[in-house]
Structures are given as C-alpha cells and as structure tokens.
PDB file of C-alpha atoms in Angstrom:
ATOM      1  CA  MET S   1      93.880 112.106  58.128  1.00 51.00           C
ATOM      2  CA  GLY S   2      92.638 110.943  61.520  1.00 64.00           C
ATOM      3  CA  ARG S   3      89.484 112.906  62.245  1.00 75.00           C
ATOM      4  CA  THR S   4      87.512 112.995  65.461  1.00 77.00           C
ATOM      5  CA  LEU S   5      83.980 111.622  65.676  1.00 82.00           C
ATOM      6  CA  ASP S   6      82.584 115.174  65.740  1.00 87.00           C
ATOM      7  CA  GLU S   7      84.542 116.025  62.572  1.00 87.00           C
ATOM      8  CA  LEU S   8      83.283 112.876  60.847  1.00 84.00           C
ATOM      9  CA  ILE S   9      79.677 113.673  61.803  1.00 90.00           C
ATOM     10  CA  ALA S  10      80.015 117.242  60.514  1.00 91.00           C
ATOM     11  CA  GLN S  11      81.476 116.019  57.214  1.00 90.00           C
ATOM     12  CA  PHE S  12      78.995 113.169  56.701  1.00 89.00           C
ATOM     13  CA  ASP S  13      76.988 113.486  53.494  1.00 88.00           C
ATOM     14  CA  LEU S  14      74.428 110.801  52.675  1.00 87.00           C
ATOM     15  CA  SER S  15      74.664 111.649  48.980  1.00 87.00           C
ATOM     16  CA  ARG S  16      78.299 110.486  48.934  1.00 84.00           C
ATOM     17  CA  ILE S  17      77.386 106.925  49.937  1.00 83.00           C
ATOM     18  CA  THR S  18      77.659 104.474  47.054  1.00 81.00           C
ATOM     19  CA  CYS S  19      77.062 100.776  46.567  1.00 82.00           C
ATOM     20  CA  HIS S  20      80.718 100.195  45.631  1.00 79.00           C
ATOM     21  CA  SER S  21      82.980  98.271  47.959  1.00 76.00           C
ATOM     22  CA  ALA S  22      84.929 100.388  50.393  1.00 75.00           C
ATOM     23  CA  LEU S  23      88.688 100.410  49.994  1.00 79.00           C
ATOM     24  CA  LEU S  24      90.866 100.173  53.063  1.00 78.00           C
ATOM     25  CA  ASP S  25      94.433 101.341  52.689  1.00 82.00           C
ATOM     26  CA  LEU S  26      96.347  99.018  55.019  1.00 84.00           C
ATOM     27  CA  GLU S  27      99.449 101.162  54.635  1.00 84.00           C
ATOM     28  CA  LYS S  28      97.679 103.980  56.520  1.00 82.00           C
ATOM     29  CA  LEU S  29      96.564 101.887  59.515  1.00 81.00           C
ATOM     30  CA  PRO S  30      99.766 102.417  61.567  1.00 76.00           C
ATOM     31  CA  GLU S  31      99.417 106.167  61.090  1.00 77.00           C
ATOM     32  CA  PHE S  32      95.739 106.075  62.125  1.00 81.00           C
ATOM     33  CA  ASN S  33      96.756 104.071  65.181  1.00 78.00           C
ATOM     34  CA  ARG S  34      99.475 106.599  66.029  1.00 76.00           C
ATOM     35  CA  LEU S  35      97.052 109.525  65.747  1.00 79.00           C
ATOM     36  CA  HIS S  36      94.404 107.752  67.805  1.00 81.00           C
ATOM     37  CA  LEU S  37      96.943 106.884  70.491  1.00 81.00           C
ATOM     38  CA  ARG S  38      98.183 110.490  70.545  1.00 80.00           C
ATOM     39  CA  ARG S  39      94.615 111.669  71.229  1.00 82.00           C
ATOM     40  CA  LEU S  40      94.158 109.122  74.004  1.00 83.00           C
ATOM     41  CA  VAL S  41      97.463 110.051  75.622  1.00 82.00           C
ATOM     42  CA  SER S  42      96.687 113.776  75.559  1.00 83.00           C
ATOM     43  CA  CYS S  43      93.645 113.336  77.848  1.00 85.00           C
ATOM     44  CA  GLU S  44      94.522 112.340  81.425  1.00 88.00           C
ATOM     45  CA  THR S  45      91.331 110.314  81.983  1.00 91.00           C
ATOM     46  CA  GLN S  46      91.733 108.396  78.740  1.00 89.00           C
ATOM     47  CA  ARG S  47      95.443 107.919  79.429  1.00 89.00           C
ATOM     48  CA  ARG S  48      94.634 106.274  82.784  1.00 91.00           C
ATOM     49  CA  GLN S  49      92.137 103.972  81.054  1.00 93.00           C
ATOM     50  CA  LEU S  50      94.769 103.164  78.431  1.00 90.00           C
ATOM     51  CA  VAL S  51      97.274 102.318  81.181  1.00 92.00           C
ATOM     52  CA  GLY S  52      94.792  99.821  82.655  1.00 94.00           C
ATOM     53  CA  LYS S  53      94.076  98.237  79.286  1.00 92.00           C
ATOM     54  CA  LEU S  54      97.770  97.996  78.474  1.00 89.00           C
ATOM     55  CA  GLN S  55      98.522  96.357  81.827  1.00 92.00           C
ATOM     56  CA  VAL S  56      95.978  93.638  80.951  1.00 93.00           C
ATOM     57  CA  LEU S  57      97.397  93.211  77.420  1.00 90.00           C
ATOM     58  CA  VAL S  58     100.970  92.962  78.701  1.00 88.00           C
ATOM     59  CA  GLU S  59      99.891  90.418  81.325  1.00 90.00           C
ATOM     60  CA  GLU S  60      98.161  88.350  78.619  1.00 91.00           C
ATOM     61  CA  ALA S  61     101.014  88.636  76.103  1.00 88.00           C
ATOM     62  CA  PHE S  62     104.018  88.239  78.410  1.00 87.00           C
ATOM     63  CA  GLY S  63     102.591  86.945  81.725  1.00 85.00           C
ATOM     64  CA  SER S  64     104.811  83.900  82.112  1.00 86.00           C
ATOM     65  CA  GLN S  65     107.894  85.907  81.109  1.00 85.00           C
ATOM     66  CA  LEU S  66     107.333  88.791  83.544  1.00 85.00           C
ATOM     67  CA  THR S  67     110.128  88.267  86.037  1.00 85.00           C
ATOM     68  CA  ASP S  68     109.864  91.838  87.302  1.00 86.00           C
ATOM     69  CA  ARG S  69     106.236  92.730  88.129  1.00 85.00           C
ATOM     70  CA  ALA S  70     107.267  96.377  88.531  1.00 87.00           C
ATOM     71  CA  VAL S  71     106.833  96.772  84.769  1.00 86.00           C
ATOM     72  CA  LEU S  72     103.088  96.693  85.411  1.00 91.00           C
ATOM     73  CA  ASP S  73     103.306  99.655  87.779  1.00 93.00           C
ATOM     74  CA  PRO S  74     100.939 102.363  86.428  1.00 94.00           C
ATOM     75  CA  ALA S  75     103.647 105.053  86.517  1.00 92.00           C
ATOM     76  CA  TYR S  76     106.034 102.869  84.478  1.00 89.00           C
ATOM     77  CA  VAL S  77     103.324 101.901  81.987  1.00 89.00           C
ATOM     78  CA  GLU S  78     102.372 105.546  81.539  1.00 88.00           C
ATOM     79  CA  ARG S  79     105.985 106.537  80.855  1.00 84.00           C
ATOM     80  CA  VAL S  80     106.257 103.757  78.282  1.00 82.00           C
ATOM     81  CA  ILE S  81     103.012 104.880  76.617  1.00 81.00           C
ATOM     82  CA  LEU S  82     104.371 108.383  76.321  1.00 77.00           C
ATOM     83  CA  LEU S  83     107.537 107.026  74.673  1.00 75.00           C
ATOM     84  CA  ARG S  84     106.232 104.213  72.446  1.00 66.00           C
ATOM     85  CA  GLN S  85     103.064 103.452  70.542  1.00 57.00           C
ATOM     86  CA  ASP S  86     103.055  99.899  69.237  1.00 62.00           C
ATOM     87  CA  LEU S  87     103.580  98.380  72.648  1.00 60.00           C
ATOM     88  CA  VAL S  88     102.369  94.788  72.831  1.00 59.00           C
ATOM     89  CA  CYS S  89     104.334  93.146  70.043  1.00 64.00           C
ATOM     90  CA  PRO S  90     107.461  91.004  69.964  1.00 70.00           C
ATOM     91  CA  THR S  91     109.524  93.966  68.730  1.00 70.00           C
ATOM     92  CA  HIS S  92     108.931  95.798  72.014  1.00 69.00           C
ATOM     93  CA  SER S  93     108.902  92.833  74.404  1.00 73.00           C
ATOM     94  CA  TYR S  94     112.089  94.251  75.955  1.00 74.00           C
ATOM     95  CA  LEU S  95     109.900  96.854  77.675  1.00 69.00           C
ATOM     96  CA  TRP S  96     108.156  94.139  79.679  1.00 73.00           C
ATOM     97  CA  THR S  97     110.492  91.144  79.906  1.00 77.00           C
ATOM     98  CA  ARG S  98     114.154  90.600  80.636  1.00 73.00           C
ATOM     99  CA  PRO S  99     116.133  89.237  77.709  1.00 69.00           C
ATOM    100  CA  ALA S 100     116.716  85.504  77.766  1.00 71.00           C
ATOM    101  CA  VAL S 101     120.347  85.372  76.705  1.00 71.00           C
ATOM    102  CA  GLU S 102     122.685  82.708  77.971  1.00 75.00           C
ATOM    103  CA  ARG S 103     126.069  83.625  79.341  1.00 72.00           C
ATOM    104  CA  ALA S 104     127.815  81.762  76.521  1.00 78.00           C
ATOM    105  CA  GLN S 105     125.980  83.888  73.941  1.00 77.00           C
ATOM    106  CA  LEU S 106     127.063  87.054  75.720  1.00 72.00           C
ATOM    107  CA  GLY S 107     130.611  85.759  75.939  1.00 74.00           C
ATOM    108  CA  ALA S 108     130.691  85.370  72.171  1.00 78.00           C
ATOM    109  CA  ILE S 109     129.607  89.003  71.781  1.00 76.00           C
ATOM    110  CA  SER S 110     131.838  90.674  74.344  1.00 75.00           C
ATOM    111  CA  GLU S 111     134.669  89.840  76.689  1.00 77.00           C
ATOM    112  CA  LYS S 112     133.141  92.145  79.308  1.00 78.00           C
ATOM    113  CA  VAL S 113     130.166  89.861  80.052  1.00 77.00           C
ATOM    114  CA  ASP S 114     130.474  90.132  83.825  1.00 79.00           C
ATOM    115  CA  GLU S 115     130.815  93.916  83.759  1.00 82.00           C
ATOM    116  CA  ILE S 116     127.827  94.286  81.401  1.00 75.00           C
ATOM    117  CA  ALA S 117     125.665  91.925  83.485  1.00 74.00           C
ATOM    118  CA  THR S 118     126.521  93.776  86.677  1.00 80.00           C
ATOM    119  CA  ARG S 119     125.635  97.159  85.164  1.00 79.00           C
ATOM    120  CA  VAL S 120     122.433  95.986  83.465  1.00 73.00           C
ATOM    121  CA  LEU S 121     121.103  93.875  86.300  1.00 71.00           C
ATOM    122  CA  GLY S 122     122.312  96.148  89.079  1.00 66.00           C
TER     123      GLY S 122
END
C-alpha cells in the first residue's frame, strides 16, 4: 500500500487496463493520507513546503478564532506536523485555537476553576 510514483511507473502494465469501473476503497484513504504525509515529513524541503501550506489552511479554517498568532510560527507548525496528521479538522482545532468555555461551564466541571485557568493560561 502507498507506492511512490517511480514504483507505480515500474509496475504499470497496459495489458491490465480494463473498461470496468475503478473501485475506490474509501476505508483505505486515511491510511494513504498517513503514508503520503509521512513521506512529505521525512524530506526537509517538502516538510517546509507542507508547513507553508498548513499555515494557509489553518488561517483559512480558524482565522477569526486565532487569538494567539504564535500557532502559525513555522517551528510550532512543524512540531505539530511531526505529532499529528489530520490537522485541519474540528477534532484538532485545539492545536490552533483556545477553547471557548465559559467560566460557569468550568465551574460545573471542577471546583478548582481559578487554579486550572491560571495554570493553563499562564
């Protein structure tokens, strides 16, 4: 799974092409994405390009919610890329935006709201 362009070219066989519809296994797409991202991250030049593209995507996806512009710092973005793979989705918005939780909600969760806020927000 997940071959390079050179591998695909070497394995290409015109006789294996049919007129039947191609089947795409949607279950495998996340794995293909993970492998592709791993290849990009392993090359410094491609990783830098990926950092730039991700900065643009994060700005587009979370721009109005970015209270701390330091999350767009190339060094931070690169560290995040090395840790995570599916980066610009609501599940991982915490990497780019501060949580919007009201004090009353926190109070219902824990009696140590002030202590938690001080530690988290510095």
